[in-house]
JSON list of C-alpha atoms in Angstrom, two decimals:
[
{"chain": "E", "resi": 1, "resn": "MET", "atom": "CA", "xyz": [5.22, 26.53, 8.34]},
{"chain": "E", "resi": 2, "resn": "SER", "atom": "CA", "xyz": [7.86, 25.38, 10.78]},
{"chain": "E", "resi": 3, "resn": "TYR", "atom": "CA", "xyz": [9.98, 24.01, 7.92]},
{"chain": "E", "resi": 4, "resn": "TYR", "atom": "CA", "xyz": [9.72, 27.33, 6.18]},
{"chain": "E", "resi": 5, "resn": "GLY", "atom": "CA", "xyz": [10.67, 29.25, 9.36]},
{"chain": "E", "resi": 6, "resn": "ASN", "atom": "CA", "xyz": [13.64, 26.99, 10.00]},
{"chain": "E", "resi": 7, "resn": "LEU", "atom": "CA", "xyz": [14.94, 27.40, 6.47]},
{"chain": "E", "resi": 8, "resn": "ARG", "atom": "CA", "xyz": [14.50, 31.18, 6.58]},
{"chain": "E", "resi": 9, "resn": "SER", "atom": "CA", "xyz": [16.39, 31.27, 9.93]},
{"chain": "E", "resi": 10, "resn": "LEU", "atom": "CA", "xyz": [19.23, 29.38, 8.17]},
{"chain": "E", "resi": 11, "resn": "GLY", "atom": "CA", "xyz": [19.45, 32.20, 5.59]},
{"chain": "E", "resi": 12, "resn": "TYR", "atom": "CA", "xyz": [17.42, 30.75, 2.74]},
{"chain": "E", "resi": 13, "resn": "THR", "atom": "CA", "xyz": [15.66, 33.31, 0.58]},
{"chain": "E", "resi": 14, "resn": "HIS", "atom": "CA", "xyz": [11.85, 33.29, 0.56]},
{"chain": "E", "resi": 15, "resn": "HIS", "atom": "CA", "xyz": [11.72, 31.55, -2.85]},
{"chain": "E", "resi": 16, "resn": "ARG", "atom": "CA", "xyz": [14.33, 28.99, -2.01]},
{"chain": "E", "resi": 17, "resn": "ALA", "atom": "CA", "xyz": [12.71, 28.16, 1.36]},
{"chain": "E", "resi": 18, "resn": "GLN", "atom": "CA", "xyz": [9.38, 27.87, -0.42]},
{"chain": "E", "resi": 19, "resn": "ASP", "atom": "CA", "xyz": [10.84, 25.47, -3.01]},
{"chain": "E", "resi": 20, "resn": "GLU", "atom": "CA", "xyz": [12.41, 23.33, -0.31]},
{"chain": "E", "resi": 21, "resn": "VAL", "atom": "CA", "xyz": [9.17, 23.15, 1.66]},
{"chain": "E", "resi": 22, "resn": "THR", "atom": "CA", "xyz": [7.36, 22.14, -1.51]},
{"chain": "E", "resi": 23, "resn": "LYS", "atom": "CA", "xyz": [9.90, 19.34, -2.05]},
{"chain": "E", "resi": 24, "resn": "ILE", "atom": "CA", "xyz": [9.44, 18.12, 1.51]},
{"chain": "E", "resi": 25, "resn": "ALA", "atom": "CA", "xyz": [5.66, 18.21, 1.17]},
{"chain": "E", "resi": 26, "resn": "ARG", "atom": "CA", "xyz": [5.81, 16.22, -2.09]},
{"chain": "E", "resi": 27, "resn": "THR", "atom": "CA", "xyz": [7.91, 13.56, -0.38]},
{"chain": "E", "resi": 28, "resn": "ILE", "atom": "CA", "xyz": [5.43, 13.32, 2.50]},
{"chain": "E", "resi": 29, "resn": "ILE", "atom": "CA", "xyz": [2.43, 13.15, 0.11]},
{"chain": "E", "resi": 30, "resn": "LEU", "atom": "CA", "xyz": [4.02, 10.46, -2.03]},
{"chain": "E", "resi": 31, "resn": "SER", "atom": "CA", "xyz": [4.79, 8.46, 1.07]},
{"chain": "E", "resi": 32, "resn": "GLU", "atom": "CA", "xyz": [1.20, 8.82, 2.34]},
{"chain": "E", "resi": 33, "resn": "PHE", "atom": "CA", "xyz": [-0.15, 8.02, -1.12]},
{"chain": "E", "resi": 34, "resn": "SER", "atom": "CA", "xyz": [1.77, 4.75, -1.32]},
{"chain": "E", "resi": 35, "resn": "SER", "atom": "CA", "xyz": [0.19, 3.60, 1.97]},
{"chain": "E", "resi": 36, "resn": "LEU", "atom": "CA", "xyz": [-3.36, 4.04, 0.64]},
{"chain": "E", "resi": 37, "resn": "SER", "atom": "CA", "xyz": [-5.44, 1.25, -0.90]},
{"chain": "E", "resi": 38, "resn": "GLU", "atom": "CA", "xyz": [-5.63, 0.86, -4.64]},
{"chain": "E", "resi": 39, "resn": "ILE", "atom": "CA", "xyz": [-9.17, 2.32, -4.73]},
{"chain": "E", "resi": 40, "resn": "GLN", "atom": "CA", "xyz": [-8.14, 5.30, -2.58]},
{"chain": "E", "resi": 41, "resn": "GLN", "atom": "CA", "xyz": [-5.18, 5.97, -4.85]},
{"chain": "E", "resi": 42, "resn": "VAL", "atom": "CA", "xyz": [-7.29, 5.87, -8.00]},
{"chain": "E", "resi": 43, "resn": "ILE", "atom": "CA", "xyz": [-9.87, 8.22, -6.44]},
{"chain": "E", "resi": 44, "resn": "ILE", "atom": "CA", "xyz": [-7.08, 10.75, -5.72]},
{"chain": "E", "resi": 45, "resn": "LYS", "atom": "CA", "xyz": [-5.76, 10.33, -9.29]},
{"chain": "E", "resi": 46, "resn": "ALA", "atom": "CA", "xyz": [-9.23, 10.99, -10.69]},
{"chain": "E", "resi": 47, "resn": "LEU", "atom": "CA", "xyz": [-9.74, 14.07, -8.59]},
{"chain": "E", "resi": 48, "resn": "SER", "atom": "CA", "xyz": [-6.32, 15.43, -9.46]},
{"chain": "E", "resi": 49, "resn": "ILE", "atom": "CA", "xyz": [-7.50, 15.54, -13.07]},
{"chain": "E", "resi": 50, "resn": "MET", "atom": "CA", "xyz": [-11.14, 16.45, -12.51]},
{"chain": "E", "resi": 51, "resn": "LYS", "atom": "CA", "xyz": [-10.53, 19.01, -9.69]},
{"chain": "E", "resi": 52, "resn": "GLN", "atom": "CA", "xyz": [-14.16, 18.64, -8.51]},
{"chain": "E", "resi": 53, "resn": "ALA", "atom": "CA", "xyz": [-16.67, 15.85, -9.20]},
{"chain": "E", "resi": 54, "resn": "ARG", "atom": "CA", "xyz": [-19.99, 14.37, -8.24]},
{"chain": "E", "resi": 55, "resn": "TRP", "atom": "CA", "xyz": [-19.96, 10.86, -6.80]},
{"chain": "E", "resi": 56, "resn": "ARG", "atom": "CA", "xyz": [-21.18, 9.21, -10.00]},
{"chain": "E", "resi": 57, "resn": "ASP", "atom": "CA", "xyz": [-18.67, 10.95, -12.24]},
{"chain": "E", "resi": 58, "resn": "LEU", "atom": "CA", "xyz": [-15.83, 10.32, -9.79]},
{"chain": "E", "resi": 59, "resn": "LYS", "atom": "CA", "xyz": [-16.70, 6.63, -9.69]},
{"chain": "E", "resi": 60, "resn": "LYS", "atom": "CA", "xyz": [-16.82, 6.32, -13.47]},
{"chain": "E", "resi": 61, "resn": "VAL", "atom": "CA", "xyz": [-13.48, 7.99, -13.93]},
{"chain": "E", "resi": 62, "resn": "SER", "atom": "CA", "xyz": [-11.97, 5.83, -11.17]},
{"chain": "E", "resi": 63, "resn": "GLU", "atom": "CA", "xyz": [-13.30, 2.69, -12.85]},
{"chain": "E", "resi": 64, "resn": "GLY", "atom": "CA", "xyz": [-11.82, 3.93, -16.12]},
{"chain": "E", "resi": 65, "resn": "PHE", "atom": "CA", "xyz": [-8.39, 4.18, -14.53]},
{"chain": "E", "resi": 66, "resn": "LEU", "atom": "CA", "xyz": [-8.72, 0.65, -13.09]},
{"chain": "E", "resi": 67, "resn": "ARG", "atom": "CA", "xyz": [-10.35, -0.73, -16.24]},
{"chain": "E", "resi": 68, "resn": "ARG", "atom": "CA", "xyz": [-12.84, -2.61, -14.13]},
{"chain": "E", "resi": 69, "resn": "ASP", "atom": "CA", "xyz": [-16.03, -2.02, -12.11]},
{"chain": "E", "resi": 70, "resn": "ILE", "atom": "CA", "xyz": [-15.85, -1.05, -8.45]},
{"chain": "E", "resi": 71, "resn": "LYS", "atom": "CA", "xyz": [-18.63, -2.12, -6.14]},
{"chain": "E", "resi": 72, "resn": "ASP", "atom": "CA", "xyz": [-20.56, 0.82, -4.75]},
{"chain": "E", "resi": 73, "resn": "TRP", "atom": "CA", "xyz": [-19.84, -0.24, -1.16]},
{"chain": "E", "resi": 74, "resn": "THR", "atom": "CA", "xyz": [-16.13, -0.54, -1.80]},
{"chain": "E", "resi": 75, "resn": "PHE", "atom": "CA", "xyz": [-16.03, 2.84, -3.53]},
{"chain": "E", "resi": 76, "resn": "ASN", "atom": "CA", "xyz": [-18.03, 4.53, -0.78]},
{"chain": "E", "resi": 77, "resn": "HIS", "atom": "CA", "xyz": [-15.85, 3.01, 1.95]},
{"chain": "E", "resi": 78, "resn": "ALA", "atom": "CA", "xyz": [-12.64, 4.25, 0.26]},
{"chain": "E", "resi": 79, "resn": "LEU", "atom": "CA", "xyz": [-14.10, 7.69, -0.35]},
{"chain": "E", "resi": 80, "resn": "LYS", "atom": "CA", "xyz": [-15.26, 8.06, 3.22]},
{"chain": "E", "resi": 81, "resn": "GLN", "atom": "CA", "xyz": [-11.89, 7.10, 4.56]},
{"chain": "E", "resi": 82, "resn": "LEU", "atom": "CA", "xyz": [-10.28, 9.81, 2.39]},
{"chain": "E", "resi": 83, "resn": "ILE", "atom": "CA", "xyz": [-12.80, 12.33, 3.68]},
{"chain": "E", "resi": 84, "resn": "ASN", "atom": "CA", "xyz": [-12.15, 11.29, 7.33]},
{"chain": "E", "resi": 85, "resn": "GLU", "atom": "CA", "xyz": [-8.39, 11.58, 6.71]},
{"chain": "E", "resi": 86, "resn": "ARG", "atom": "CA", "xyz": [-8.98, 15.11, 5.38]},
{"chain": "E", "resi": 87, "resn": "ILE", "atom": "CA", "xyz": [-7.54, 14.35, 1.98]},
{"chain": "E", "resi": 88, "resn": "ILE", "atom": "CA", "xyz": [-10.85, 14.90, 0.19]},
{"chain": "E", "resi": 89, "resn": "LEU", "atom": "CA", "xyz": [-13.54, 17.46, 0.89]},
{"chain": "E", "resi": 90, "resn": "LYS", "atom": "CA", "xyz": [-17.24, 16.85, 0.27]},
{"chain": "E", "resi": 91, "resn": "GLU", "atom": "CA", "xyz": [-19.17, 20.05, -0.30]},
{"chain": "E", "resi": 92, "resn": "ASN", "atom": "CA", "xyz": [-22.58, 20.44, -1.95]},
{"chain": "E", "resi": 93, "resn": "GLU", "atom": "CA", "xyz": [-22.51, 16.84, -3.15]},
{"chain": "E", "resi": 94, "resn": "LYS", "atom": "CA", "xyz": [-19.16, 17.44, -4.92]},
{"chain": "E", "resi": 95, "resn": "TYR", "atom": "CA", "xyz": [-15.75, 16.04, -3.99]},
{"chain": "E", "resi": 96, "resn": "SER", "atom": "CA", "xyz": [-12.37, 17.76, -4.36]},
{"chain": "E", "resi": 97, "resn": "LEU", "atom": "CA", "xyz": [-8.85, 17.41, -3.05]},
{"chain": "E", "resi": 98, "resn": "ILE", "atom": "CA", "xyz": [-8.16, 19.55, 0.02]},
{"chain": "E", "resi": 99, "resn": "ASP", "atom": "CA", "xyz": [-4.44, 19.89, -0.61]},
{"chain": "E", "resi": 100, "resn": "PRO", "atom": "CA", "xyz": [-3.57, 20.90, -4.18]},
{"chain": "E", "resi": 101, "resn": "LEU", "atom": "CA", "xyz": [-0.17, 19.16, -3.82]},
{"chain": "E", "resi": 102, "resn": "TYR", "atom": "CA", "xyz": [-1.98, 15.83, -4.07]},
{"chain": "E", "resi": 103, "resn": "SER", "atom": "CA", "xyz": [-2.41, 16.62, -7.78]},
{"chain": "E", "resi": 104, "resn": "ILE", "atom": "CA", "xyz": [1.27, 15.55, -8.24]},
{"chain": "E", "resi": 105, "resn": "VAL", "atom": "CA", "xyz": [0.20, 11.89, -8.08]},
{"chain": "E", "resi": 106, "resn": "GLN", "atom": "CA", "xyz": [-1.32, 11.96, -11.56]}
]
């Protein structure tokens, strides 16, 4: 919001300020994404396509991206870290991305 407000105070139109804030957000998300583990990255990629998934389905799709099995403990650990970092939401035994901009990492 502060980026948007600053841009508006500089005379940007609503749409231009919104576009600029989206560009800034994408840059931040891609930077954050690159610092995540391989398993965390693939979980985000899977959810960006699936939108919402149960644990089992999310794990299968993630393994499909990697073209190898992932140990349950490893998958759970990566998933819990993403939940703790507020990137992923767990609700009613289903997982989804909190910020829709994370879908750009497909």
